[in-house]
mmCIF file of C-alpha atoms in Angstrom:
data_model
loop_
_atom_site.group_PDB
_atom_site.id
_atom_site.type_symbol
_atom_site.label_atom_id
_atom_site.label_comp_id
_atom_site.label_asym_id
_atom_site.label_seq_id
_atom_site.Cartn_x
_atom_site.Cartn_y
_atom_site.Cartn_z
ATOM 1 C CA MET A 29 -38.847 106.024 -13.131
ATOM 2 C CA GLY A 30 -40.355 106.931 -9.797
ATOM 3 C CA PHE A 31 -38.580 108.837 -6.816
ATOM 4 C CA LEU A 32 -38.745 108.714 -3.209
ATOM 5 C CA LYS A 33 -40.137 111.705 -1.372
ATOM 6 C CA LYS A 34 -38.505 112.797 1.559
ATOM 7 C CA ILE A 35 -40.738 112.072 4.560
ATOM 8 C CA SER A 36 -40.408 114.747 7.530
ATOM 9 C CA ASP A 37 -39.584 113.558 11.238
ATOM 10 C CA GLU A 38 -42.957 114.409 12.407
ATOM 11 C CA THR A 39 -44.571 112.105 9.865
ATOM 12 C CA ARG A 40 -42.230 109.368 10.400
ATOM 13 C CA ALA A 41 -43.028 109.731 14.267
ATOM 14 C CA LEU A 42 -46.514 109.787 13.560
ATOM 15 C CA VAL A 43 -46.714 106.881 11.528
ATOM 16 C CA ARG A 44 -44.563 104.655 14.079
ATOM 17 C CA PHE A 45 -47.087 106.184 16.969
ATOM 18 C CA LEU A 46 -49.726 105.301 15.265
ATOM 19 C CA GLY A 47 -48.835 101.586 14.314
ATOM 20 C CA MET A 48 -47.234 100.944 17.293
ATOM 21 C CA GLU A 49 -49.060 102.591 20.141
ATOM 22 C CA LYS A 50 -52.436 103.104 18.690
ATOM 23 C CA LYS A 51 -52.163 99.819 16.545
ATOM 24 C CA TYR A 52 -54.074 100.962 13.860
ATOM 25 C CA SER A 53 -54.041 99.334 10.604
ATOM 26 C CA ILE A 54 -51.731 100.412 7.577
ATOM 27 C CA ARG A 55 -54.731 101.704 5.708
ATOM 28 C CA GLU A 56 -55.828 104.137 8.494
ATOM 29 C CA ILE A 57 -52.340 105.094 9.295
ATOM 30 C CA ALA A 58 -51.859 106.367 5.539
ATOM 31 C CA LYS A 59 -54.883 107.977 5.575
ATOM 32 C CA LYS A 60 -54.231 110.116 8.779
ATOM 33 C CA ALA A 61 -50.492 110.809 7.872
ATOM 34 C CA LYS A 62 -51.312 111.448 4.135
ATOM 35 C CA VAL A 63 -48.515 108.885 2.930
ATOM 36 C CA SER A 64 -48.683 106.021 0.770
ATOM 37 C CA LYS A 65 -49.561 102.475 2.515
ATOM 38 C CA SER A 66 -45.884 101.182 1.083
ATOM 39 C CA THR A 67 -44.218 103.819 3.176
ATOM 40 C CA VAL A 68 -46.314 103.179 5.900
ATOM 41 C CA ALA A 69 -45.548 99.596 5.968
ATOM 42 C CA ARG A 70 -41.506 100.461 5.545
ATOM 43 C CA TYR A 71 -41.392 102.429 8.545
ATOM 44 C CA LEU A 72 -43.380 100.091 10.814
ATOM 45 C CA LYS A 73 -41.148 97.168 9.833
ATOM 46 C CA THR A 74 -37.474 99.111 9.870
ATOM 47 C CA PRO A 75 -36.679 99.674 13.819
ATOM 48 C CA ASN A 76 -33.879 102.153 12.630
ATOM 49 C CA GLU A 77 -34.466 105.813 11.575
ATOM 50 C CA THR A 78 -33.116 104.340 8.306
ATOM 51 C CA ARG A 79 -33.359 101.494 6.148
ATOM 52 C CA GLN A 80 -30.926 98.904 7.271
ATOM 53 C CA LYS A 81 -27.995 98.461 4.965
ATOM 54 C CA TYR A 82 -26.909 94.856 4.176
ATOM 55 C CA ARG A 83 -23.201 94.343 2.961
ATOM 56 C CA LYS A 84 -22.948 92.249 0.107
ATOM 57 C CA GLY A 85 -20.647 89.125 0.121
ATOM 58 C CA ALA A 86 -19.514 86.440 2.643
ATOM 59 C CA ASN A 87 -22.138 87.850 5.171
ATOM 60 C CA MET A 88 -25.060 87.267 3.039
ATOM 61 C CA GLY A 89 -27.653 84.526 3.683
ATOM 62 C CA ARG A 90 -28.712 82.672 6.895
ATOM 63 C CA PRO A 91 -25.837 82.283 9.446
ATOM 64 C CA LYS A 92 -23.218 79.450 8.890
ATOM 65 C CA THR A 93 -23.902 76.014 11.192
ATOM 66 C CA LEU A 94 -20.115 75.144 11.141
ATOM 67 C CA SER A 95 -17.320 77.636 12.021
ATOM 68 C CA VAL A 96 -14.140 77.725 10.230
ATOM 69 C CA ARG A 97 -12.916 75.870 12.865
ATOM 70 C CA ASP A 98 -15.170 73.129 12.700
ATOM 71 C CA VAL A 99 -14.515 72.984 8.798
ATOM 72 C CA ARG A 100 -10.679 72.460 9.418
ATOM 73 C CA HIS A 101 -11.307 69.872 12.065
ATOM 74 C CA LEU A 102 -13.652 67.902 9.364
ATOM 75 C CA LYS A 103 -10.875 67.777 7.001
ATOM 76 C CA ARG A 104 -8.408 66.605 9.726
ATOM 77 C CA SER A 105 -10.994 63.932 10.476
ATOM 78 C CA ILE A 106 -11.253 62.459 7.170
ATOM 79 C CA THR A 107 -7.335 62.109 7.017
ATOM 80 C CA LYS A 108 -6.993 60.632 10.062
ATOM 81 C CA LEU A 109 -10.106 58.200 9.433
ATOM 82 C CA ARG A 110 -8.626 57.036 5.731
ATOM 83 C CA LYS A 111 -5.783 55.401 8.146
ATOM 84 C CA VAL A 112 -7.893 53.335 9.999
ATOM 85 C CA ASN A 113 -10.494 52.247 7.118
ATOM 86 C CA PRO A 114 -10.915 54.144 3.703
ATOM 87 C CA ASN A 115 -14.468 52.794 3.523
ATOM 88 C CA PHE A 116 -16.443 55.093 5.543
ATOM 89 C CA THR A 117 -19.873 56.750 5.285
ATOM 90 C CA LEU A 118 -20.525 60.583 5.991
ATOM 91 C CA LYS A 119 -22.117 59.436 9.145
ATOM 92 C CA GLU A 120 -19.338 57.639 10.375
ATOM 93 C CA LEU A 121 -17.303 60.762 9.753
ATOM 94 C CA ILE A 122 -19.445 62.925 11.458
ATOM 95 C CA ARG A 123 -19.705 60.490 14.785
ATOM 96 C CA PHE A 124 -15.675 60.733 14.372
ATOM 97 C CA SER A 125 -15.499 64.052 14.250
ATOM 98 C CA GLY A 126 -17.545 64.806 17.042
ATOM 99 C CA LEU A 127 -19.538 67.500 15.358
ATOM 100 C CA GLN A 128 -23.087 65.644 15.389
ATOM 101 C CA SER A 129 -24.026 68.214 18.011
ATOM 102 C CA SER A 130 -23.104 71.234 15.532
ATOM 103 C CA GLY A 131 -26.991 71.183 14.192
ATOM 104 C CA ALA A 132 -25.526 71.257 10.507
ATOM 105 C CA SER A 133 -27.667 68.880 7.830
ATOM 106 C CA TYR A 134 -26.023 66.322 6.116
ATOM 107 C CA SER A 135 -25.763 68.338 2.812
ATOM 108 C CA THR A 136 -23.978 70.987 4.619
ATOM 109 C CA PHE A 137 -21.205 68.376 5.396
ATOM 110 C CA TYR A 138 -21.161 67.304 1.909
ATOM 111 C CA ARG A 139 -20.785 70.762 0.754
ATOM 112 C CA GLU A 140 -17.832 71.555 2.846
ATOM 113 C CA ILE A 141 -16.173 68.243 2.186
ATOM 114 C CA ASN A 142 -16.648 68.669 -1.617
ATOM 115 C CA SER A 143 -15.157 72.297 -1.305
ATOM 116 C CA ALA A 144 -12.327 70.826 -0.015
ATOM 117 C CA GLY A 145 -11.909 68.648 -2.954
ATOM 118 C CA PHE A 146 -12.839 65.329 -1.233
ATOM 119 C CA LYS A 147 -15.223 63.293 -3.398
ATOM 120 C CA TYR A 148 -17.188 60.196 -2.445
ATOM 121 C CA LEU A 149 -16.125 58.384 -5.836
ATOM 122 C CA ASN A 150 -15.626 54.711 -6.844
ATOM 123 C CA ALA A 151 -12.363 53.190 -5.666
ATOM 124 C CA ARG A 152 -9.967 51.983 -8.406
ATOM 125 C CA LYS A 153 -9.656 48.190 -7.962
ATOM 126 C CA LYS A 154 -6.490 47.432 -10.124
ATOM 127 C CA GLY A 155 -3.686 49.064 -11.707
ATOM 128 C CA LEU A 156 -4.251 50.760 -15.219
ATOM 129 C CA LEU A 157 -3.574 49.135 -18.628
ATOM 130 C CA ASN A 158 -1.438 50.717 -21.054
ATOM 131 C CA HIS A 159 -1.421 49.838 -24.814
ATOM 132 C CA ARG A 160 1.795 47.626 -24.446
ATOM 133 C CA ASP A 161 0.019 45.758 -21.588
ATOM 134 C CA CYS A 162 -3.087 45.151 -23.894
ATOM 135 C CA ARG A 163 -0.724 43.964 -26.833
ATOM 136 C CA LYS A 164 1.277 41.437 -24.551
ATOM 137 C CA ARG A 165 -2.188 40.162 -23.109
ATOM 138 C CA TYR A 166 -3.742 39.893 -26.825
ATOM 139 C CA LYS A 167 -0.738 37.765 -27.638
ATOM 140 C CA PHE A 168 -0.871 35.696 -24.709
ATOM 141 C CA GLY A 169 -4.238 34.694 -25.411
ATOM 142 C CA GLN A 170 -3.668 33.853 -29.080
ATOM 143 C CA LYS A 171 -0.408 31.840 -27.968
ATOM 144 C CA CYS A 172 -2.905 29.872 -25.330
ATOM 145 C CA ARG A 173 -5.354 29.477 -28.090
ATOM 146 C CA LYS A 174 -2.949 27.602 -30.305
ATOM 147 C CA ILE A 175 -1.532 25.302 -27.350
ATOM 148 C CA LEU A 176 -5.140 24.570 -26.653
ATOM 149 C CA LYS A 177 -5.818 23.089 -29.947
ATOM 150 C CA ILE A 178 -2.977 20.691 -29.175
ATOM 151 C CA GLN A 179 -3.380 20.098 -25.421
ATOM 152 C CA PRO A 180 -7.377 20.851 -24.163
ATOM 153 C CA ASN A 181 -6.748 19.925 -20.781
ATOM 154 C CA LEU A 182 -3.469 22.139 -20.245
ATOM 155 C CA PHE A 183 -4.862 24.268 -17.531
ATOM 156 C CA HIS A 184 -6.498 21.520 -15.464
ATOM 157 C CA SER A 185 -4.098 18.533 -16.160
ATOM 158 C CA SER A 186 -0.659 19.776 -17.446
ATOM 159 C CA ILE A 187 -0.226 22.489 -15.012
ATOM 160 C CA SER A 188 0.152 21.167 -11.542
ATOM 161 C CA PHE A 189 -1.072 24.212 -9.389
ATOM 162 C CA TYR A 190 -1.691 27.734 -9.002
ATOM 163 C CA LEU A 191 0.221 29.672 -6.538
ATOM 164 C CA ASP A 192 -0.400 33.451 -5.648
ATOM 165 C CA GLY A 193 -0.036 35.769 -2.326
ATOM 166 C CA VAL A 194 -3.185 37.627 -0.509
ATOM 167 C CA SER A 195 -3.507 39.676 2.215
ATOM 168 C CA PHE A 196 -6.305 40.146 4.682
ATOM 169 C CA VAL A 197 -6.451 43.493 6.780
ATOM 170 C CA PHE A 198 -7.262 42.768 10.546
ATOM 171 C CA LYS A 199 -10.415 44.815 12.240
ATOM 172 C CA ARG A 200 -11.065 44.634 15.643
ATOM 173 C CA GLN A 201 -14.964 44.970 14.574
ATOM 174 C CA PRO A 202 -15.417 42.362 11.891
ATOM 175 C CA MET A 203 -19.306 43.268 12.076
ATOM 176 C CA GLN A 204 -19.096 46.936 11.326
ATOM 177 C CA ASP A 205 -16.414 46.429 8.532
ATOM 178 C CA ALA A 206 -18.401 44.076 6.857
ATOM 179 C CA ALA A 207 -21.626 46.322 6.546
ATOM 180 C CA ALA A 208 -19.539 49.279 5.437
ATOM 181 C CA PRO A 209 -19.809 50.089 1.824
ATOM 182 C CA LYS A 210 -16.778 48.754 -0.187
ATOM 183 C CA GLY A 211 -17.201 50.197 -3.692
ATOM 184 C CA LYS A 212 -16.868 53.959 -2.663
ATOM 185 C CA ILE A 213 -14.144 55.773 -0.662
ATOM 186 C CA TRP A 214 -13.256 59.401 0.088
ATOM 187 C CA TRP A 215 -10.627 60.837 -2.182
ATOM 188 C CA THR A 216 -9.441 63.764 -4.386
ATOM 189 C CA ARG A 217 -8.759 64.103 -7.934
ATOM 190 C CA SER A 218 -4.932 63.801 -7.592
ATOM 191 C CA GLU A 219 -4.851 60.453 -5.602
ATOM 192 C CA GLY A 220 -7.122 58.487 -8.291
ATOM 193 C CA LEU A 221 -3.702 56.827 -9.403
ATOM 194 C CA ARG A 222 -2.436 56.360 -5.829
ATOM 195 C CA LEU A 223 -5.257 55.363 -3.530
ATOM 196 C CA THR A 224 -6.718 52.425 -4.570
ATOM 197 C CA SER A 225 -8.827 49.647 -2.792
ATOM 198 C CA LYS A 226 -6.963 46.607 -3.529
ATOM 199 C CA GLY A 227 -3.492 45.832 -4.535
ATOM 200 C CA SER A 228 -1.710 48.525 -3.017
ATOM 201 C CA LYS A 229 0.577 48.564 -0.083
ATOM 202 C CA ASP A 230 0.125 51.966 0.939
ATOM 203 C CA LEU A 231 -3.494 51.459 1.361
ATOM 204 C CA PRO A 232 -4.957 52.630 4.779
ATOM 205 C CA GLY A 233 -5.978 49.641 6.923
ATOM 206 C CA GLY A 234 -3.819 48.451 9.621
ATOM 207 C CA LYS A 235 -2.318 45.381 10.463
ATOM 208 C CA ARG A 236 -2.438 42.656 7.718
ATOM 209 C CA LEU A 237 -2.217 38.747 7.570
ATOM 210 C CA HIS A 238 -0.290 37.430 4.337
ATOM 211 C CA PHE A 239 -0.899 33.869 2.848
ATOM 212 C CA LEU A 240 0.966 32.051 0.420
ATOM 213 C CA VAL A 241 -2.329 29.937 -1.302
ATOM 214 C CA ALA A 242 -2.030 27.143 -3.842
ATOM 215 C CA ILE A 243 -4.952 25.520 -5.580
ATOM 216 C CA ALA A 244 -4.522 22.320 -7.839
ATOM 217 C CA PHE A 245 -7.386 20.556 -9.916
ATOM 218 C CA ASN A 246 -9.276 17.805 -8.062
ATOM 219 C CA ARG A 247 -7.077 18.474 -4.771
ATOM 220 C CA GLY A 248 -8.689 21.976 -3.765
ATOM 221 C CA VAL A 249 -6.553 23.873 -1.530
ATOM 222 C CA VAL A 250 -3.249 22.078 -1.176
ATOM 223 C CA LEU A 251 -1.238 24.961 0.707
ATOM 224 C CA ALA A 252 -2.134 27.795 2.788
ATOM 225 C CA LYS A 253 1.010 29.326 4.402
ATOM 226 C CA GLU A 254 1.442 32.457 6.722
ATOM 227 C CA TYR A 255 4.203 34.697 6.132
ATOM 228 C CA GLU A 256 5.302 38.083 7.650
ATOM 229 C CA HIS A 257 7.285 39.633 4.731
ATOM 230 C CA MET A 258 7.899 38.883 0.924
ATOM 231 C CA SER A 259 11.224 39.162 -0.371
ATOM 232 C CA GLY A 260 13.537 37.284 -2.543
ATOM 233 C CA GLU A 261 15.288 35.409 0.094
ATOM 234 C CA TYR A 262 11.992 34.292 1.967
ATOM 235 C CA PHE A 263 10.662 33.132 -1.385
ATOM 236 C CA SER A 264 13.610 31.102 -2.468
ATOM 237 C CA GLY A 265 13.450 29.489 1.215
ATOM 238 C CA PHE A 266 9.879 28.557 0.385
ATOM 239 C CA VAL A 267 10.471 27.290 -2.635
ATOM 240 C CA LYS A 268 13.061 25.053 -1.419
ATOM 241 C CA ARG A 269 10.981 23.740 1.423
ATOM 242 C CA ASN A 270 7.605 23.549 -0.339
ATOM 243 C CA LEU A 271 7.849 23.351 -3.982
ATOM 244 C CA SER A 272 8.660 19.586 -4.497
ATOM 245 C CA THR A 273 5.686 18.597 -2.211
ATOM 246 C CA LEU A 274 3.040 20.147 -4.379
ATOM 247 C CA PHE A 275 3.901 18.151 -7.282
ATOM 248 C CA THR A 276 2.177 14.802 -7.790
ATOM 249 C CA ALA A 277 3.502 11.683 -9.467
ATOM 250 C CA GLU A 278 1.018 12.519 -12.353
ATOM 251 C CA ASN A 279 2.804 15.784 -12.725
ATOM 252 C CA GLN A 280 5.509 15.127 -15.538
ATOM 253 C CA GLN A 281 5.994 18.675 -16.747
ATOM 254 C CA LYS A 282 6.082 20.079 -13.292
ATOM 255 C CA TRP A 283 4.358 23.446 -14.521
ATOM 256 C CA PHE A 284 2.928 26.036 -12.027
ATOM 257 C CA VAL A 285 1.588 29.306 -12.305
ATOM 258 C CA MET A 286 2.314 32.350 -10.324
ATOM 259 C CA ASP A 287 1.746 36.332 -10.904
ATOM 260 C CA ASN A 288 4.479 38.650 -11.334
ATOM 261 C CA ASP A 289 5.386 39.879 -8.060
ATOM 262 C CA PRO A 290 8.645 41.430 -8.017
ATOM 263 C CA SER A 291 10.061 39.443 -5.183
ATOM 264 C CA GLN A 292 8.942 36.301 -6.563
ATOM 265 C CA ARG A 293 10.454 37.036 -9.490
ATOM 266 C CA SER A 294 13.936 38.083 -8.501
ATOM 267 C CA LYS A 295 17.346 36.554 -9.405
ATOM 268 C CA VAL A 296 17.324 34.150 -6.265
ATOM 269 C CA ALA A 297 13.672 33.027 -6.721
ATOM 270 C CA LYS A 298 14.333 32.094 -10.209
ATOM 271 C CA LYS A 299 17.474 30.094 -9.123
ATOM 272 C CA ALA A 300 15.413 28.600 -6.831
ATOM 273 C CA ILE A 301 12.644 27.324 -8.993
ATOM 274 C CA ASN A 302 15.501 25.992 -11.699
ATOM 275 C CA ASP A 303 17.442 24.293 -9.009
ATOM 276 C CA SER A 304 13.988 22.455 -8.339
ATOM 277 C CA ASP A 305 13.340 21.116 -11.790
ATOM 278 C CA ALA A 306 10.073 23.293 -12.015
ATOM 279 C CA THR A 307 8.902 25.500 -14.961
ATOM 280 C CA LEU A 308 6.950 28.518 -14.286
ATOM 281 C CA PHE A 309 4.095 29.116 -16.650
ATOM 282 C CA GLU A 310 4.033 32.921 -17.287
ATOM 283 C CA ILE A 311 0.841 34.861 -17.459
ATOM 284 C CA PRO A 312 1.053 38.953 -18.319
ATOM 285 C CA ALA A 313 1.471 41.456 -15.751
ATOM 286 C CA ARG A 314 -1.716 43.012 -14.553
ATOM 287 C CA SER A 315 -3.640 40.381 -15.352
ATOM 288 C CA PRO A 316 -5.921 39.076 -12.427
ATOM 289 C CA ASP A 317 -8.856 37.899 -14.850
ATOM 290 C CA LEU A 318 -6.368 35.221 -16.268
ATOM 291 C CA ASN A 319 -5.441 33.812 -12.838
ATOM 292 C CA PRO A 320 -8.520 32.110 -11.364
ATOM 293 C CA ILE A 321 -7.078 31.937 -7.680
ATOM 294 C CA GLU A 322 -8.136 35.718 -7.561
ATOM 295 C CA ASN A 323 -11.302 34.371 -7.554
ATOM 296 C CA LEU A 324 -10.616 32.330 -4.553
ATOM 297 C CA PHE A 325 -9.713 35.216 -2.659
ATOM 298 C CA HIS A 326 -12.823 37.360 -3.325
ATOM 299 C CA ILE A 327 -14.921 34.496 -2.470
ATOM 300 C CA VAL A 328 -12.703 34.075 0.940
ATOM 301 C CA LYS A 329 -13.299 37.686 1.519
ATOM 302 C CA LYS A 330 -17.070 37.766 0.870
ATOM 303 C CA GLN A 331 -17.515 34.530 3.203
ATOM 304 C CA ARG A 332 -15.675 36.202 5.910
ATOM 305 C CA GLU A 333 -17.976 39.067 5.943
ATOM 306 C CA SER A 334 -21.091 37.055 5.723
ATOM 307 C CA GLN A 335 -19.768 35.174 8.450
ATOM 308 C CA ALA A 336 -19.222 38.331 10.668
ATOM 309 C CA ILE A 337 -23.019 39.232 9.956
ATOM 310 C CA SER A 338 -24.537 36.171 10.476
ATOM 311 C CA GLU A 339 -22.579 35.217 13.713
ATOM 312 C CA CYS A 340 -22.857 38.979 15.000
ATOM 313 C CA ILE A 341 -18.923 38.931 15.559
ATOM 314 C CA TYR A 342 -18.558 42.519 16.886
ATOM 315 C CA GLN A 343 -15.229 42.037 18.583
ATOM 316 C CA GLU A 344 -12.243 39.798 17.573
ATOM 317 C CA THR A 345 -8.648 39.102 18.616
ATOM 318 C CA TRP A 346 -5.486 38.663 16.411
ATOM 319 C CA PRO A 347 -5.290 34.823 16.787
ATOM 320 C CA GLU A 348 -9.112 34.745 16.363
ATOM 321 C CA PHE A 349 -8.752 36.418 13.163
ATOM 322 C CA LYS A 350 -6.146 34.429 11.938
ATOM 323 C CA ALA A 351 -7.843 31.297 12.830
ATOM 324 C CA ARG A 352 -10.860 32.200 11.159
ATOM 325 C CA VAL A 353 -9.367 33.281 7.600
ATOM 326 C CA ARG A 354 -7.278 30.256 7.512
ATOM 327 C CA LYS A 355 -10.344 28.069 8.235
ATOM 328 C CA THR A 356 -12.328 29.860 5.578
ATOM 329 C CA ILE A 357 -9.433 29.289 3.097
ATOM 330 C CA LEU A 358 -9.185 25.418 3.471
ATOM 331 C CA LYS A 359 -12.886 24.981 3.573
ATOM 332 C CA ILE A 360 -13.482 25.887 -0.125
ATOM 333 C CA SER A 361 -14.729 22.961 -1.858
ATOM 334 C CA PRO A 362 -12.417 21.270 -4.618
ATOM 335 C CA THR A 363 -15.705 21.381 -6.953
ATOM 336 C CA TYR A 364 -15.468 25.180 -6.794
ATOM 337 C CA ILE A 365 -11.732 25.153 -7.839
ATOM 338 C CA ASN A 366 -12.561 22.814 -10.525
ATOM 339 C CA ASN A 367 -14.880 25.128 -12.019
ATOM 340 C CA LEU A 368 -12.584 27.830 -11.775
ATOM 341 C CA LEU A 369 -9.605 26.049 -13.576
ATOM 342 C CA LEU A 370 -12.109 24.720 -16.277
ATOM 343 C CA SER A 371 -13.324 28.566 -17.080
ATOM 344 C CA ILE A 372 -9.661 29.329 -18.081
ATOM 345 C CA PRO A 373 -10.108 28.803 -21.858
ATOM 346 C CA LYS A 374 -13.229 30.823 -21.919
ATOM 347 C CA ARG A 375 -11.381 33.610 -20.329
ATOM 348 C CA ILE A 376 -8.649 33.737 -22.740
ATOM 349 C CA ASP A 377 -11.526 34.048 -25.616
ATOM 350 C CA ASP A 378 -12.825 36.783 -23.711
ATOM 351 C CA VAL A 379 -9.213 38.584 -23.514
ATOM 352 C CA ILE A 380 -9.070 38.138 -27.255
ATOM 353 C CA LYS A 381 -12.295 39.377 -28.238
ATOM 354 C CA CYS A 382 -11.667 42.548 -26.071
ATOM 355 C CA LYS A 383 -8.283 42.671 -27.791
ATOM 356 C CA GLY A 384 -6.337 42.451 -24.664
ATOM 357 C CA PHE A 385 -8.356 44.758 -22.492
ATOM 358 C CA ARG A 386 -9.509 43.813 -19.098
ATOM 359 C CA THR A 387 -12.570 41.562 -18.869
ATOM 360 C CA LYS A 388 -14.754 40.664 -16.151
ATOM 361 C CA TYR A 389 -13.655 37.900 -13.656
#
């Protein structure tokens, strides 16, 4: 084991004089002062009388580009921006927080956000299925398969129409919203079951436009009615005013399909349906893959986004937004809707094959 020989003050002063004033080389200084070259290099590079002592811990490494206040402001910006739109990128977050002039790199922002618990992960689109839901879906598929052997045209001839509600989020800048990523959002591990990108009423997004839409075979979209708030009283009045007009003379059984929304399945709503001599063909809860009108809503959303990009719609008012959504819904061709309804038997076979678990639709 080596040891450090104590250097006198005269030798230390001579080394620095020859190096800083005379500009001698390290080899020449070591020869004149009779010390090693490493000792000469150490004293020439150290400005103080002794070696500089570095504190280990938080102050090690290069200086931080983001202060503690900047990190707190960045976390608050995530919470504020999610109330406007959950689908935002890191670049939009930095611009919203006003920290683009801090000089920090993108990896620094990612590291600070991840240390706060936020991850840029895939959004949960629908509610989770438990084993009870899977059993119900599997039994429903087996029941429908038996009925289809007797009535092959059940889902496009016997059932009069398919009814469901849909909501569209109003954005003043449609083009920016259409170009934003939709598959991922910033969320923490504890928010996995609460924050979804679809199907959640407390989802951030802003003002919403609600529609009740009905589709039928060979008739296309037969109803697109706007509403403010869905409740049992409102849906009961809707059934009394509109349900009789949706049936045709060919519909002898008066069957229709509707999802399991609580307000649409209340006692008041059920009484109104029974009074109209109509029969609800029930599908299991949390089964959008068995309801073809869900595909229609997805197509409407995609067409709105592509229209905003192709027509460069940078700004849009609320009346313009409502008119564009209604026009897009009514513009869906009956041929596309017919193909959706004809695909229901295949969807049922897929559900049975997957033992009731959710399928791609």
